[in-house]
Amino acid sequence: MYLLARRETRFLHSNTCCLSSKLVKRPEGLPISSKPAATRVASHRSPAWCSQAGTEAAPSGQPGGPRRTRPRRDGEASGTRAMWQLTWDELVLPEKVQVPIQAASGTAPSPPPPLCPSACAARTRRAARRFSQGAHCPTMEASPEYTEWGGQLVLVRWRPPPPPGLGEVLKAGLRRSCACSLQGTWAQLQALFPAVHWLRQYRPREALVGDVMSGLVIGIILVPQAIAYSLLAGLQPIYSLYTSFFANLIYFLMGTSRHVSVGIFSLLCLMVGQVVDRELLLAGFDPAQDGLGPGANRSSLNGSAAALVLGLQDCARDCYAIRVATALTLVAGLYQVLMGILGLGFVSAYLSQPLLDGFAMGASVTILTSQLRHLLGVRVPRHQGPGLVVSTWLSLLRSAGQANLCDVLTSAVCLAVLLAAKELSDRFRHRLRVPLPAELLVIVVATIVSHLGQFHERFGSSVAGDIPTGFMAPRVPDAGLMWRVALDAASLALVGSAFSISLAEMFARSHGYAVRANQELLAVGCCNVLPAFFHCFATSAALAKSLVKTATGCHTQLSSVVSAAVVLMVLLVLAPLFRDLQRSVLACVILVSLRGALRKVRDVPRLWRLSPADALVWVATAATCVLVSTEAGLLAGVLFSLLSLAGRTRHPRTALLARAGGSSFYGDPAEFEGLAPEPGVQVFRFTGPLYYANKDFFLQSLYSLTGLDVGYAIARRKERGPGEGAGEGDPVGGRDPGSGSGGASLVPAVTRFHAVVIDCAPLLFLDVAGLATLQELHRDYGALGISLLLACCNPSVTDTLRRGGFLGEDQGDVAEDGQLFPSVHCAVQAARARHQELAASNSIL
């Protein structure tokens, strides 16, 4: 016995069904003598149109006939015909009971031995009792009698109870949340801190060496990058080291990815720096002062009024800059934590890969532009607002004559060494077990040369300045600044979460494990919320460090602890040694790190060949980032992606299907050869959802392909009178072909079809407007004597049609049997059978 236990359904006739391109027969003659109250037995003759081509149904004249059992509906008459509803993916019959229907020339399977009436009735009563009590089976199982006889199929349809109200749902959720138990608390703890779970299963012999090696390498890379990226954020290098330290520890405890490296990220540093510069300018600080180097900690307010208003008498430029950064980071982290709690991890999936690549490209151009002043050693103001890149380039051109020769030569040498090292590392990466620490070597050598040559004192070269050791006392971010940067924090949180989740899922797929998007949001959010109280700024996952982490043998996030230990050693001991490091060297490190993002421009031609819409999203996002701002570029990318998606669903592909010979296959004649249209039946396919934005295109395509504008045909019929044929000589397009200049394309077409079948397999969903369109189309075709049939509707579309009243007043199986069909071939055969019956009745009359 098979029990149906899911709401998502497809159609199965009581005598035949099509499963995985196989036709499975239910032998006849199932005797059921006892009929419980919750079930009924109805028999009917299997219509001829249900048999597939080349096969035939078993004769229904045998004793007992084909029988079926299902729950009775209130007010339903007995003896009606219905379509069985079975779950398409759950009905997996044993191989020995998948008996194909014999061809017409063969012999039909012999009927099975009779089943004991009392045993069958008892089984049916038990199944009905279980379903009446709300129980259901997660899978369907075959009874011994069915397996032995090879074909006896008894189905009990489960009618789900009405969905609970909103109040009941909230009460149930609150009850589950408030339920407290030791086992539940431990499960919640492991879900919030995945390290508690995987540390218990850690295998030191297999993973410890790789984790330590990758942690050391990432720590060595983090130190120079942290010092360099402080230029992007407009902050002191010590704050970048704080950020790298705390982010690695927190993600070690809360992250679900084993290979992602979380820390400072160039794009986020750029966005933080832009907000910091804007707020510094509004506070009255000198925009030409960059906040790094000797003397950076002295206050440079342009006037006392701003200081009195903002309360900054004892707060220098660097102090105010880190206050802005921590306030921005705390708000962005709260956004990410809230998204994780609400289960909005899927939101990042709507930021497509072309959008992220275009945003990375545009932001990289902005970063490159902002670092040119350090390469040349010139002092230009940090521009704000739209056109930042263009304004900066103009300022650089005007100040090119004031370039510092020492910085220019140092930049040229460092760029040459770093680029050569990167090219060699890329070429021989399969032979190198550990990547070359080129950045660290260049920074160490450049610091020693700058110190010995006294570049700052003799040539006026800009240097990093004093970097204190140890940790500063924690401080609560300023609440007033949090309100001012709340809007900027939204874009910061969205970009950070999108990159983090996408990288986590990418490495999880490549290494065969799963990550949780909502937990990743919580982890990255906590990497921003908690460190914001310790003078840190925004963090996220970074692709370059994650790739290095994977290549050096990382197995778990234990490597993040090793990286944090390396940064901690620099914080406590080695930080003052970088005092004489030239900022031009740090700018070179930043520019070389942008190689991967800048190379993405080479993917545009290939992307254009694959999908012009995605290429336009890429170009629009990158161009807006460069010409306007990074925030505007992100917004433009989202808007263009939505417009691209709307455009694709606004004009999906449409076709009239034709039949391949005598088979049951219907395809597009533009794709397959040898297809012939079905006489008298038009099969229309609409490869997209039917909703408010494309309902007009749906009707226009249907009218154009079938050669009949229904509205115009009805109007012409009313003018000509009821005596003339419906649709004869009605033009396409809804107007007379002779009217207007476009009449040449509107050639009258004589319609000689009696039915229209819509292939709903590609129809993902219907909204209210789409349902109204089908209802109006059904009514108009009915007025012309043309049948409208739907085939291959998915459960969502079927439920919408049922709830919307498309099936008429009778919401039972009879209405579904007459309008909804499991396949296109069944619908075509039913339309032909109805037309023949109608023709026969008319001939008799």
Tab-separated table of C-alpha atoms in Angstrom, residues 389-654:
chain	number	residue	atom	x	y	z
A	389	VAL	CA	38.379	60.187	-8.799
A	390	VAL	CA	38.270	62.903	-11.429
A	391	SER	CA	38.908	65.672	-8.887
A	392	THR	CA	41.856	63.773	-7.416
A	393	TRP	CA	43.428	63.236	-10.824
A	394	LEU	CA	43.126	66.928	-11.632
A	395	SER	CA	44.769	67.854	-8.332
A	396	LEU	CA	47.581	65.380	-8.987
A	397	LEU	CA	48.226	66.815	-12.422
A	398	ARG	CA	48.447	70.329	-10.994
A	399	SER	CA	50.823	69.176	-8.241
A	400	ALA	CA	52.983	66.834	-10.337
A	401	GLY	CA	55.828	69.363	-10.387
A	402	GLN	CA	56.089	69.188	-6.583
A	403	ALA	CA	56.729	65.436	-6.451
A	404	ASN	CA	59.307	64.192	-3.951
A	405	LEU	CA	62.147	62.554	-5.876
A	406	CYS	CA	62.994	60.238	-2.971
A	407	ASP	CA	59.442	58.908	-2.781
A	408	VAL	CA	59.235	58.501	-6.556
A	409	LEU	CA	62.442	56.446	-6.736
A	410	THR	CA	61.455	54.359	-3.716
A	411	SER	CA	58.037	53.667	-5.253
A	412	ALA	CA	59.541	52.636	-8.581
A	413	VAL	CA	61.965	50.185	-6.978
A	414	CYS	CA	59.356	48.681	-4.634
A	415	LEU	CA	56.771	48.286	-7.403
A	416	ALA	CA	59.280	46.555	-9.640
A	417	VAL	CA	60.336	44.132	-6.917
A	418	LEU	CA	56.795	43.365	-5.750
A	419	LEU	CA	55.403	42.839	-9.254
A	420	ALA	CA	58.288	40.584	-10.216
A	421	ALA	CA	57.864	38.562	-7.041
A	422	LYS	CA	54.130	38.188	-7.639
A	423	GLU	CA	54.634	37.050	-11.223
A	424	LEU	CA	57.210	34.485	-10.162
A	425	SER	CA	54.950	33.304	-7.356
A	426	ASP	CA	52.026	32.888	-9.774
A	427	ARG	CA	54.146	31.040	-12.324
A	428	PHE	CA	55.698	28.608	-9.842
A	429	ARG	CA	52.872	28.384	-7.317
A	430	HIS	CA	52.570	24.628	-7.875
A	431	ARG	CA	56.186	24.098	-6.887
A	432	LEU	CA	56.233	26.495	-3.920
A	433	ARG	CA	54.810	24.977	-0.780
A	434	VAL	CA	54.797	28.398	0.925
A	435	PRO	CA	54.176	31.657	-0.982
A	436	LEU	CA	56.971	34.196	-1.039
A	437	PRO	CA	56.509	36.848	1.693
A	438	ALA	CA	57.477	39.597	-0.733
A	439	GLU	CA	55.570	42.351	1.076
A	440	LEU	CA	57.240	41.622	4.406
A	441	LEU	CA	60.722	41.480	2.878
A	442	VAL	CA	60.211	44.750	1.013
A	443	ILE	CA	58.880	46.492	4.136
A	444	VAL	CA	61.754	45.244	6.310
A	445	VAL	CA	64.423	46.247	3.799
A	446	ALA	CA	62.769	49.599	3.058
A	447	THR	CA	62.468	50.396	6.762
A	448	ILE	CA	66.156	49.656	7.362
A	449	VAL	CA	67.246	51.726	4.347
A	450	SER	CA	64.986	54.638	5.327
A	451	HIS	CA	66.290	54.599	8.883
A	452	LEU	CA	69.948	54.434	7.901
A	453	GLY	CA	69.566	57.011	5.136
A	454	GLN	CA	67.420	59.339	7.272
A	455	PHE	CA	65.029	59.882	4.365
A	456	HIS	CA	62.524	61.782	6.496
A	457	GLU	CA	65.019	64.286	7.898
A	458	ARG	CA	67.157	64.751	4.764
A	459	PHE	CA	64.635	64.505	1.935
A	460	GLY	CA	61.282	65.213	3.635
A	461	SER	CA	59.892	61.788	2.812
A	462	SER	CA	56.639	60.899	4.572
A	463	VAL	CA	56.958	58.048	7.071
A	464	ALA	CA	54.560	56.009	9.203
A	465	GLY	CA	55.561	57.708	12.450
A	466	ASP	CA	55.377	56.427	15.990
A	467	ILE	CA	53.412	53.230	16.506
A	468	PRO	CA	52.689	52.582	20.198
A	469	THR	CA	52.847	49.144	21.760
A	470	GLY	CA	50.238	47.384	23.858
A	471	PHE	CA	46.471	47.929	23.949
A	472	MET	CA	44.509	51.075	24.641
A	473	ALA	CA	41.722	51.182	27.185
A	474	PRO	CA	38.332	50.244	25.683
A	475	ARG	CA	35.943	53.057	24.861
A	476	VAL	CA	32.219	53.131	24.058
A	477	PRO	CA	31.581	54.537	20.550
A	478	ASP	CA	29.963	57.954	20.374
A	479	ALA	CA	26.158	57.692	20.145
A	480	GLY	CA	25.824	61.009	18.315
A	481	LEU	CA	28.231	59.870	15.603
A	482	MET	CA	26.370	56.576	15.294
A	483	TRP	CA	23.216	58.388	14.206
A	484	ARG	CA	25.166	60.433	11.662
A	485	VAL	CA	26.778	57.431	9.990
A	486	ALA	CA	23.799	55.073	10.140
A	487	LEU	CA	23.123	55.329	6.408
A	488	ASP	CA	26.783	54.816	5.478
A	489	ALA	CA	26.895	51.765	7.737
A	490	ALA	CA	24.124	50.087	5.728
A	491	SER	CA	26.192	49.925	2.525
A	492	LEU	CA	29.260	48.926	4.547
A	493	ALA	CA	27.362	46.053	6.189
A	494	LEU	CA	25.901	44.873	2.883
A	495	VAL	CA	29.244	44.811	1.066
A	496	GLY	CA	31.047	43.113	3.939
A	497	SER	CA	28.408	40.425	4.415
A	498	ALA	CA	28.114	39.767	0.666
A	499	PHE	CA	31.841	39.211	0.218
A	500	SER	CA	32.121	37.138	3.394
A	501	ILE	CA	29.221	34.812	2.595
A	502	SER	CA	30.177	34.392	-1.059
A	503	LEU	CA	33.777	33.507	-0.165
A	504	ALA	CA	32.669	31.120	2.588
A	505	GLU	CA	30.318	29.296	0.221
A	506	MET	CA	32.932	29.187	-2.531
A	507	PHE	CA	35.544	27.503	-0.322
A	508	ALA	CA	32.928	25.227	1.221
A	509	ARG	CA	31.890	23.939	-2.209
A	510	SER	CA	35.476	23.385	-3.314
A	511	HIS	CA	36.359	21.431	-0.148
A	512	GLY	CA	33.131	19.497	0.347
A	513	TYR	CA	31.530	20.881	3.497
A	514	ALA	CA	28.631	23.199	4.318
A	515	VAL	CA	28.461	26.674	5.816
A	516	ARG	CA	25.522	28.511	7.337
A	517	ALA	CA	24.887	31.932	5.831
A	518	ASN	CA	23.034	33.260	8.870
A	519	GLN	CA	25.811	32.143	11.207
A	520	GLU	CA	28.338	33.814	8.911
A	521	LEU	CA	26.377	37.033	9.294
A	522	LEU	CA	26.478	36.661	13.048
A	523	ALA	CA	30.200	35.915	12.993
A	524	VAL	CA	31.160	38.855	10.782
A	525	GLY	CA	28.775	41.105	12.689
A	526	CYS	CA	30.386	40.183	15.995
A	527	CYS	CA	33.800	40.780	14.397
A	528	ASN	CA	32.601	44.367	13.995
A	529	VAL	CA	30.474	44.893	17.115
A	530	LEU	CA	32.839	43.671	19.834
A	531	PRO	CA	36.115	45.122	18.456
A	532	ALA	CA	34.430	48.513	17.978
A	533	PHE	CA	34.858	49.008	21.739
A	534	PHE	CA	38.625	48.378	21.362
A	535	HIS	CA	39.443	51.016	18.691
A	536	CYS	CA	38.907	48.761	15.651
A	537	PHE	CA	37.164	49.382	12.336
A	538	ALA	CA	35.184	47.316	9.814
A	539	THR	CA	36.331	43.847	8.732
A	540	SER	CA	35.218	41.103	6.388
A	541	ALA	CA	36.612	38.096	4.538
A	542	ALA	CA	39.367	38.802	2.012
A	543	LEU	CA	39.900	36.682	-1.100
A	544	ALA	CA	43.690	37.038	-1.436
A	545	LYS	CA	44.494	35.977	2.126
A	546	SER	CA	41.893	33.184	1.960
A	547	LEU	CA	43.542	31.752	-1.154
A	548	VAL	CA	46.946	31.878	0.525
A	549	LYS	CA	45.455	30.243	3.594
A	550	THR	CA	44.107	27.373	1.523
A	551	ALA	CA	47.315	26.952	-0.469
A	552	THR	CA	49.459	26.650	2.663
A	553	GLY	CA	47.605	23.632	4.051
A	554	CYS	CA	44.907	25.147	6.275
A	555	HIS	CA	42.412	22.631	7.677
A	556	THR	CA	40.498	24.560	10.351
A	557	GLN	CA	40.166	28.024	11.813
A	558	LEU	CA	42.833	27.160	14.368
A	559	SER	CA	45.168	28.882	11.920
A	560	SER	CA	43.421	32.171	12.789
A	561	VAL	CA	44.662	31.830	16.372
A	562	VAL	CA	48.233	31.448	15.096
A	563	SER	CA	47.796	34.536	12.887
A	564	ALA	CA	46.442	36.481	15.848
A	565	ALA	CA	49.485	35.419	17.875
A	566	VAL	CA	51.805	36.826	15.185
A	567	VAL	CA	49.925	40.137	15.186
A	568	LEU	CA	49.985	40.171	18.987
A	569	MET	CA	53.770	39.821	18.975
A	570	VAL	CA	54.020	42.829	16.655
A	571	LEU	CA	51.633	44.798	18.854
A	572	LEU	CA	53.584	44.115	22.020
A	573	VAL	CA	57.174	44.184	20.780
A	574	LEU	CA	57.860	44.990	17.137
A	575	ALA	CA	55.491	47.875	16.333
A	576	PRO	CA	57.941	50.748	17.134
A	577	LEU	CA	60.452	49.345	14.632
A	578	PHE	CA	58.263	50.512	11.724
A	579	ARG	CA	58.557	54.221	12.649
A	580	ASP	CA	60.774	55.137	9.647
A	581	LEU	CA	58.814	53.099	7.103
A	582	GLN	CA	57.970	55.322	4.103
A	583	ARG	CA	54.349	55.684	3.190
A	584	SER	CA	55.254	55.335	-0.473
A	585	VAL	CA	56.269	51.739	0.311
A	586	LEU	CA	52.897	51.114	1.972
A	587	ALA	CA	51.157	52.560	-1.090
A	588	CYS	CA	53.092	50.131	-3.289
A	589	VAL	CA	51.904	47.218	-1.159
A	590	ILE	CA	48.307	48.400	-1.582
A	591	LEU	CA	48.605	48.819	-5.355
A	592	VAL	CA	50.103	45.368	-5.846
A	593	SER	CA	47.274	43.841	-3.809
A	594	LEU	CA	44.812	45.271	-6.360
A	595	ARG	CA	46.172	43.168	-9.233
A	596	GLY	CA	43.415	40.593	-9.017
A	597	ALA	CA	40.590	43.119	-8.969
A	598	LEU	CA	42.048	45.224	-11.797
A	599	ARG	CA	42.515	42.139	-13.955
A	600	LYS	CA	38.766	41.493	-13.875
A	601	VAL	CA	38.381	43.981	-16.713
A	602	ARG	CA	39.653	41.226	-19.019
A	603	ASP	CA	36.534	39.193	-18.225
A	604	VAL	CA	34.165	41.732	-19.762
A	605	PRO	CA	34.377	40.454	-23.398
A	606	ARG	CA	33.754	36.870	-22.286
A	607	LEU	CA	30.920	38.040	-20.037
A	608	TRP	CA	29.393	39.954	-22.957
A	609	ARG	CA	29.409	36.827	-25.101
A	610	LEU	CA	27.764	34.803	-22.342
A	611	SER	CA	25.220	37.356	-21.138
A	612	PRO	CA	25.033	40.971	-22.358
A	613	ALA	CA	22.750	41.850	-19.440
A	614	ASP	CA	25.357	40.728	-16.885
A	615	ALA	CA	28.052	42.611	-18.785
A	616	LEU	CA	25.966	45.785	-18.596
A	617	VAL	CA	25.571	45.297	-14.836
A	618	TRP	CA	29.357	44.956	-14.522
A	619	VAL	CA	30.081	48.078	-16.581
A	620	ALA	CA	27.376	50.183	-14.920
A	621	THR	CA	28.579	49.275	-11.426
A	622	ALA	CA	32.254	49.917	-12.177
A	623	ALA	CA	31.604	53.163	-14.053
A	624	THR	CA	29.374	54.547	-11.303
A	625	CYS	CA	31.975	53.695	-8.660
A	626	VAL	CA	34.660	55.543	-10.608
A	627	LEU	CA	32.686	58.554	-11.803
A	628	VAL	CA	30.377	59.114	-8.811
A	629	SER	CA	31.197	57.216	-5.597
A	630	THR	CA	31.474	53.699	-4.238
A	631	GLU	CA	28.110	53.904	-2.441
A	632	ALA	CA	26.411	55.102	-5.617
A	633	GLY	CA	28.135	52.321	-7.551
A	634	LEU	CA	26.743	49.684	-5.219
A	635	LEU	CA	23.255	51.163	-5.500
A	636	ALA	CA	23.537	51.382	-9.280
A	637	GLY	CA	24.641	47.759	-9.459
A	638	VAL	CA	21.667	46.587	-7.410
A	639	LEU	CA	19.243	48.628	-9.542
A	640	PHE	CA	20.725	47.385	-12.812
A	641	SER	CA	20.589	43.800	-11.562
A	642	LEU	CA	16.912	44.173	-10.704
A	643	LEU	CA	16.230	45.787	-14.078
A	644	SER	CA	18.098	42.956	-15.787
A	645	LEU	CA	16.043	40.372	-13.928
A	646	ALA	CA	12.818	42.236	-14.674
A	647	GLY	CA	13.786	42.522	-18.340
A	648	ARG	CA	14.379	38.810	-18.636
A	649	THR	CA	11.033	37.947	-17.082
A	650	ARG	CA	9.335	40.795	-18.899
A	651	HIS	CA	10.011	39.263	-22.316
A	652	PRO	CA	10.626	35.533	-21.885
A	653	ARG	CA	10.836	33.185	-24.807
A	654	THR	CA	7.585	31.965	-26.328
